[in-house]
Short mmCIF file of C-alpha atoms in Angstrom, two decimals:
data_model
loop_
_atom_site.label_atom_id
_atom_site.label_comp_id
_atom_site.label_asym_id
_atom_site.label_seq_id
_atom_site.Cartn_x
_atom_site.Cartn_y
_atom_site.Cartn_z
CA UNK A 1 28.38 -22.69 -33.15
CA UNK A 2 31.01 -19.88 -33.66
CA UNK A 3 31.16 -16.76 -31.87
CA UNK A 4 33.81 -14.02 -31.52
CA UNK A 5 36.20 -14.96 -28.25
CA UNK A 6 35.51 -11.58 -26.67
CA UNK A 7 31.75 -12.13 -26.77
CA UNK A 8 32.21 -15.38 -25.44
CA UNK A 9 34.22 -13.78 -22.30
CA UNK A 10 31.35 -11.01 -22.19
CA UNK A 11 29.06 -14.44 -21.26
CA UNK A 12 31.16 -14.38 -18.03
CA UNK A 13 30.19 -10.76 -17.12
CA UNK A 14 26.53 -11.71 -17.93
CA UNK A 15 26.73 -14.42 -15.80
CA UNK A 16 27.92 -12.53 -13.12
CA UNK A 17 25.03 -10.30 -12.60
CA UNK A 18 22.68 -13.12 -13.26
CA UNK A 19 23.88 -14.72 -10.37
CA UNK A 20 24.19 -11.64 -8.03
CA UNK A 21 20.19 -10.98 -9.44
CA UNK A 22 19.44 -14.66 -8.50
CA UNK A 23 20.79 -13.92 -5.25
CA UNK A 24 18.84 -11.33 -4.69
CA UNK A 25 15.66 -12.89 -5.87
CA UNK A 26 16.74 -15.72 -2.96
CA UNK A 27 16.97 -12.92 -0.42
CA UNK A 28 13.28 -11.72 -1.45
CA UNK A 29 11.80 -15.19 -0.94
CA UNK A 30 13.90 -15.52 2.16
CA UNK A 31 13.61 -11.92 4.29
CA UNK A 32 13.65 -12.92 8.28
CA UNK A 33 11.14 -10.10 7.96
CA UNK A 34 8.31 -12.15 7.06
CA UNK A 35 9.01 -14.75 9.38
CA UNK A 36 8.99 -12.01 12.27
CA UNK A 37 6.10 -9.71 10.22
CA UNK A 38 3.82 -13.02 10.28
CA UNK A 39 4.94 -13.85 13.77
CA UNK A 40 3.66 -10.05 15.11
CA UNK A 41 0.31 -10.06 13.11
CA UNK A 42 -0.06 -13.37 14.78
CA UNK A 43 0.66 -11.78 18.18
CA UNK A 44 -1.91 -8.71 17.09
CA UNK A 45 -4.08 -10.86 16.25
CA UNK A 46 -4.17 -12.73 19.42
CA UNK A 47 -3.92 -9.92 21.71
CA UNK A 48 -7.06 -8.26 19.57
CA UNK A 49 -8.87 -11.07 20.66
CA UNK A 50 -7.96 -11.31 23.78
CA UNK A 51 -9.09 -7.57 24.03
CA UNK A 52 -12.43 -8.95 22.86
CA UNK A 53 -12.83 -11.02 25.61
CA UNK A 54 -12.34 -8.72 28.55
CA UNK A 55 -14.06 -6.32 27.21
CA UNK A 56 -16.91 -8.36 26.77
CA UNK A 57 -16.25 -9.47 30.63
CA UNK A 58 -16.09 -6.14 31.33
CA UNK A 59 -19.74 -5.12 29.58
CA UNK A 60 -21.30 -8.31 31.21
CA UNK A 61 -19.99 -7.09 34.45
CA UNK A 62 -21.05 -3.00 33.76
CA UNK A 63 -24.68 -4.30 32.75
CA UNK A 64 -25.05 -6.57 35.85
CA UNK A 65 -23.59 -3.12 38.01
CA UNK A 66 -26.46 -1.20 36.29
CA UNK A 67 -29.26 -3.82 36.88
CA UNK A 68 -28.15 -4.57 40.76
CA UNK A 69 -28.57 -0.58 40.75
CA UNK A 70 -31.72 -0.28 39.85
CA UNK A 71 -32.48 -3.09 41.94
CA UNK A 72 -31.24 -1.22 44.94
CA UNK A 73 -32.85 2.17 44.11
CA UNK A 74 -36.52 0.25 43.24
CA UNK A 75 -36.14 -1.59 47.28
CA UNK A 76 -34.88 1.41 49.08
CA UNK A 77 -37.63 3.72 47.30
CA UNK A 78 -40.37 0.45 48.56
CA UNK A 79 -38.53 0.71 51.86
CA UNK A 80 -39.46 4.60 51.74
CA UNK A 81 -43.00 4.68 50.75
CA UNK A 82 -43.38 1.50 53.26
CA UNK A 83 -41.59 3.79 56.36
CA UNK A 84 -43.78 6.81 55.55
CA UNK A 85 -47.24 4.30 55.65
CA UNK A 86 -46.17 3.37 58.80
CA UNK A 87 -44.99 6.32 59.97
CA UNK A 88 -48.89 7.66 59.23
CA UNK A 89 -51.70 8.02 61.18
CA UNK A 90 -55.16 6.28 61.02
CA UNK A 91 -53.57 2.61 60.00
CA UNK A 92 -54.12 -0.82 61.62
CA UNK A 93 -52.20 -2.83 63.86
CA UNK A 94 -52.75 -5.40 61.23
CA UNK A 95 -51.02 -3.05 58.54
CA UNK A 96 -48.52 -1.93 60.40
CA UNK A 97 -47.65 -5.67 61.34
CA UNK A 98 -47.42 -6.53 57.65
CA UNK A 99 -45.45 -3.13 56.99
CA UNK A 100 -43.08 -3.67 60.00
CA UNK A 101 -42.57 -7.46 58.17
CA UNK A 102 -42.32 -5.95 54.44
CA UNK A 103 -39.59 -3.00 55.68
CA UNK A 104 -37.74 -6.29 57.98
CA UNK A 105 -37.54 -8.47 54.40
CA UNK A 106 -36.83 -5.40 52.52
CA UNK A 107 -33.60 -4.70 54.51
CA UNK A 108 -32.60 -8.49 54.06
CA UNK A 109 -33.17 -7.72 50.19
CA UNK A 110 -31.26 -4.73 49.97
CA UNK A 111 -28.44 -5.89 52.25
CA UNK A 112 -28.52 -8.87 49.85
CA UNK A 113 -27.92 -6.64 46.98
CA UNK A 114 -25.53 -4.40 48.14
CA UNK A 115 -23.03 -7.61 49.02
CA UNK A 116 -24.09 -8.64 45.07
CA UNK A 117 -23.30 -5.39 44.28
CA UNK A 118 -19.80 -4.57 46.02
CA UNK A 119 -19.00 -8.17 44.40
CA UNK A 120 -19.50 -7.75 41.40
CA UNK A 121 -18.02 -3.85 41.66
CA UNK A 122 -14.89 -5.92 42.88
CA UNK A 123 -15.11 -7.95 39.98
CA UNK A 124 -15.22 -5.06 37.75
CA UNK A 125 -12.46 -3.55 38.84
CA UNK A 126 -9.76 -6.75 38.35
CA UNK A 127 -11.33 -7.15 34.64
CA UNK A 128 -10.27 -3.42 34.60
CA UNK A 129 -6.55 -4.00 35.46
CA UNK A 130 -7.03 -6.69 32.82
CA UNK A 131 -8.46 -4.49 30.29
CA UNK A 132 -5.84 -1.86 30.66
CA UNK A 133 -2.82 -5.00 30.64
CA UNK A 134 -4.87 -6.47 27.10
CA UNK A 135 -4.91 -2.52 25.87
CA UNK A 136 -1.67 -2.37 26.31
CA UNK A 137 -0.66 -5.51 24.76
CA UNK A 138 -2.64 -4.98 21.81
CA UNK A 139 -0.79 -1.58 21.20
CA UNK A 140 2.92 -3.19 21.80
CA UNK A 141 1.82 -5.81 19.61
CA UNK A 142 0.73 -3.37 17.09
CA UNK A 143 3.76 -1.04 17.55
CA UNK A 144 5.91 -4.24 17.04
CA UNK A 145 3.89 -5.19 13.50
CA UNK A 146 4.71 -1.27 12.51
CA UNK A 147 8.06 -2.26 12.92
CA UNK A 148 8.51 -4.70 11.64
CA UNK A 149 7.16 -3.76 8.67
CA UNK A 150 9.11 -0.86 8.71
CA UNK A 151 12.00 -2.88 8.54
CA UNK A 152 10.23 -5.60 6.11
CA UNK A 153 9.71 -2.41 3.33
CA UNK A 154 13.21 -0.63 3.82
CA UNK A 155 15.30 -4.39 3.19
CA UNK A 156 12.64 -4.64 -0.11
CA UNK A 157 13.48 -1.53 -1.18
CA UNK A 158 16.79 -2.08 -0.73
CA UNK A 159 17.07 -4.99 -2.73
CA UNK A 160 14.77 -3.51 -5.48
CA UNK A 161 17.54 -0.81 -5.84
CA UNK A 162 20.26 -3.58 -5.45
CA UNK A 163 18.16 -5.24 -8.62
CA UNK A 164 17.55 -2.26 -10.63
CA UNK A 165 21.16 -1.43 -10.60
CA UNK A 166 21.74 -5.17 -11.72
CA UNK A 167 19.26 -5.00 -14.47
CA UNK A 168 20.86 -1.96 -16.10
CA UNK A 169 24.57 -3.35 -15.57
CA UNK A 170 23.02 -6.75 -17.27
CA UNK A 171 21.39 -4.28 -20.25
CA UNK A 172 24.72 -3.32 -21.16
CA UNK A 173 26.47 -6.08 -20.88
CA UNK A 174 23.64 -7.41 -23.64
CA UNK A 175 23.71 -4.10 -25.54
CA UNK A 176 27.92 -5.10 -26.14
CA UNK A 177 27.30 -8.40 -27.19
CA UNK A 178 27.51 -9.29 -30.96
CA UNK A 179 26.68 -13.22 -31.28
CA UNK A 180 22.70 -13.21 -30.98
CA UNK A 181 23.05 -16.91 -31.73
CA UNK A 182 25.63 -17.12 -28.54
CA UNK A 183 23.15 -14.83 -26.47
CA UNK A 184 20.57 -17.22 -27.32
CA UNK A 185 22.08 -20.33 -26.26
CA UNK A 186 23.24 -18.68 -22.47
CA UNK A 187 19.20 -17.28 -22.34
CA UNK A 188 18.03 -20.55 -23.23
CA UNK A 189 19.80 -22.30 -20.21
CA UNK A 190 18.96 -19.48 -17.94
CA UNK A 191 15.05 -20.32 -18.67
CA UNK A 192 15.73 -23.54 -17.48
CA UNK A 193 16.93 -22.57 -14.03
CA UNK A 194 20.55 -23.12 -15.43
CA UNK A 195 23.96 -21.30 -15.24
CA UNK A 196 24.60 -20.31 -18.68
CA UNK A 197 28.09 -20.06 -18.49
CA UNK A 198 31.76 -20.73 -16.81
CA UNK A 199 35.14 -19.42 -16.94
CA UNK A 200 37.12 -22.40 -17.72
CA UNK A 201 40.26 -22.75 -14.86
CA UNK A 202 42.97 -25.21 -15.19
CA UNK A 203 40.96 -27.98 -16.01
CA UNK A 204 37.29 -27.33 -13.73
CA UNK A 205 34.21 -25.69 -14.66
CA UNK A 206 33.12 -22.23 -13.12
CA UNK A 207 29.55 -23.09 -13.73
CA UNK A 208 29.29 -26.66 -12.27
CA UNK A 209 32.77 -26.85 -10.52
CA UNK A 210 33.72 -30.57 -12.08
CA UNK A 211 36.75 -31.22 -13.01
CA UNK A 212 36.91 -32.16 -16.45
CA UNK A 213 38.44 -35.35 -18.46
CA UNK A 214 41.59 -35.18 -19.93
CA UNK A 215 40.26 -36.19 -23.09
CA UNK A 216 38.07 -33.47 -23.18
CA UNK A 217 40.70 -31.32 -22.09
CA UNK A 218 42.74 -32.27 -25.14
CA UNK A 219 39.55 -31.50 -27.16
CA UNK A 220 39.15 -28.20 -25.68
CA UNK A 221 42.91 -27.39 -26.75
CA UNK A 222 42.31 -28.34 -30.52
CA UNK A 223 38.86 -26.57 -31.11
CA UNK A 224 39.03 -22.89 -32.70
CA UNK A 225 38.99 -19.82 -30.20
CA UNK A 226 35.87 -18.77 -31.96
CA UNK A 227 34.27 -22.05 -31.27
CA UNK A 228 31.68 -22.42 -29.00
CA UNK A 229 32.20 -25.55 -26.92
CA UNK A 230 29.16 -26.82 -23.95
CA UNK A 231 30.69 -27.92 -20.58
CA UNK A 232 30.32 -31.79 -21.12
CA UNK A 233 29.14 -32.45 -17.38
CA UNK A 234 26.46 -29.29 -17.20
CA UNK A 235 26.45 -28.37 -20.56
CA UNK A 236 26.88 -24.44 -19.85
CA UNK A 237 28.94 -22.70 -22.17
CA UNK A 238 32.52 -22.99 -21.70
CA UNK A 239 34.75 -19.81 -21.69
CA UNK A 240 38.69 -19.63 -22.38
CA UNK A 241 40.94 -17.14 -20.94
CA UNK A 242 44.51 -16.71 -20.16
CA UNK A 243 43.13 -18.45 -16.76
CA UNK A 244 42.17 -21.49 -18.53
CA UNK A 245 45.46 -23.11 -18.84
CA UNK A 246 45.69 -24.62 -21.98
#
């Protein structure tokens, strides 16, 4: 293949943004961000469901406050009815034995209750200084994710801008060149994951950095400038300046 010298050294420029645009593709796959974004929905996750499960303590605890209070209310409104029975004329000594036993094992059941009660109350109120700790966890956590992803969408932008300002600067580099049949070969290796091109310097190649044999060398110094001659380690396209030294 034969193409004009001066599209040959336009491969270099090509090559240039390629690489700077396969750089930035790296930094894409590779943000910290979304080590540290996956990290925080982890820890949102986790606090969310450690939320959960105080507040489900906390509703166990609020129903078994309600039913102890009703409890309480339903003895001391027995106890009540029972004082004003006895408290009454025209009953017997019999009734007012078995009143003056219910009130005696009605106090036992409310005093009972009220220590189940001021238990449990005191029980409530440590799953509430939890609650308020998991609340608050839950938001930092969630703050953090914000963040995070704050950060996460301002370095992707950035490097979306970096890339569109590549992109154009590789369109004209294209738009210059004159050998489709050169443009073809460097695209071809590029599909392959390959660098399509290196400067030739004083006897190495830019694209796989081997030094080259002499006998090559000498080949290199015979061909044509218009000649189109593959690295013969990597097989990228080999480009001769002033730099090249032969």
């Amino acid at each position: 293949m034969k193409a004009d010298p001066a599209d040959q050294r336009r491969l270099l420029d090509l090559a240039e943004v390629d690489a700077e645009l396969a750089r930035l593709a790296h930094r894409r796959r590779s943000l910290p961000e979304d080590a540290e974004h996956a990290q925080a929905e982890t820890a949102v996750r986790s606090a969310k469901d450690k939320l959960v499960e105080v507040e489900t303590s906390a509703g166990d605890l609020d129903r078994d406050i309600r039913r102890l209070e009703r409890d309480v209310e339903a003895v001391r409104a027995r106890t009540v009815r029972d004082q004003q029975l006895l408290a009454g004329a025209g009953i017997g000594a019999k009734q007012a034995s078995d009143l003056q036993h219910e009130l005696e094992t009605l106090a036992r059941r409310q005093g009972v209750l009220e220590d189940e009660q001021l238990e449990v109350m005191e029980q409530r109120e440590a799953v509430g200084i939890d609650l308020d700790h998991a609340r608050g966890d839950l938001a930092r956590a969630e703050q953090t994710l914000a963040d995070v992803g704050a950060r996460r969408d301002s370095a992707l932008a950035d490097i979306a801008a970096a890339e569109a300002g590549r992109e154009r600067a590789r369109a004209e580099v294209v738009a210059q060149m004159g050998a489709a049949d050169l443009l073809a070969a460097y695209e071809a290796r590029r599909s392959q994951g390959k660098v399509g091109a290196g400067l030739l310097r004083e006897r190495r190649c830019g694209a796989c950095r081997l030094e080259l044999d002499r006998t090559f060398i000498g080949q290199l110094r015979a061909a044509a400038a218009d000649d189109v001659v593959p690295c013969e380690e990597c097989g990228a396209i080999l480009v001769r300046t002033a730099e090249s030294s032969l």
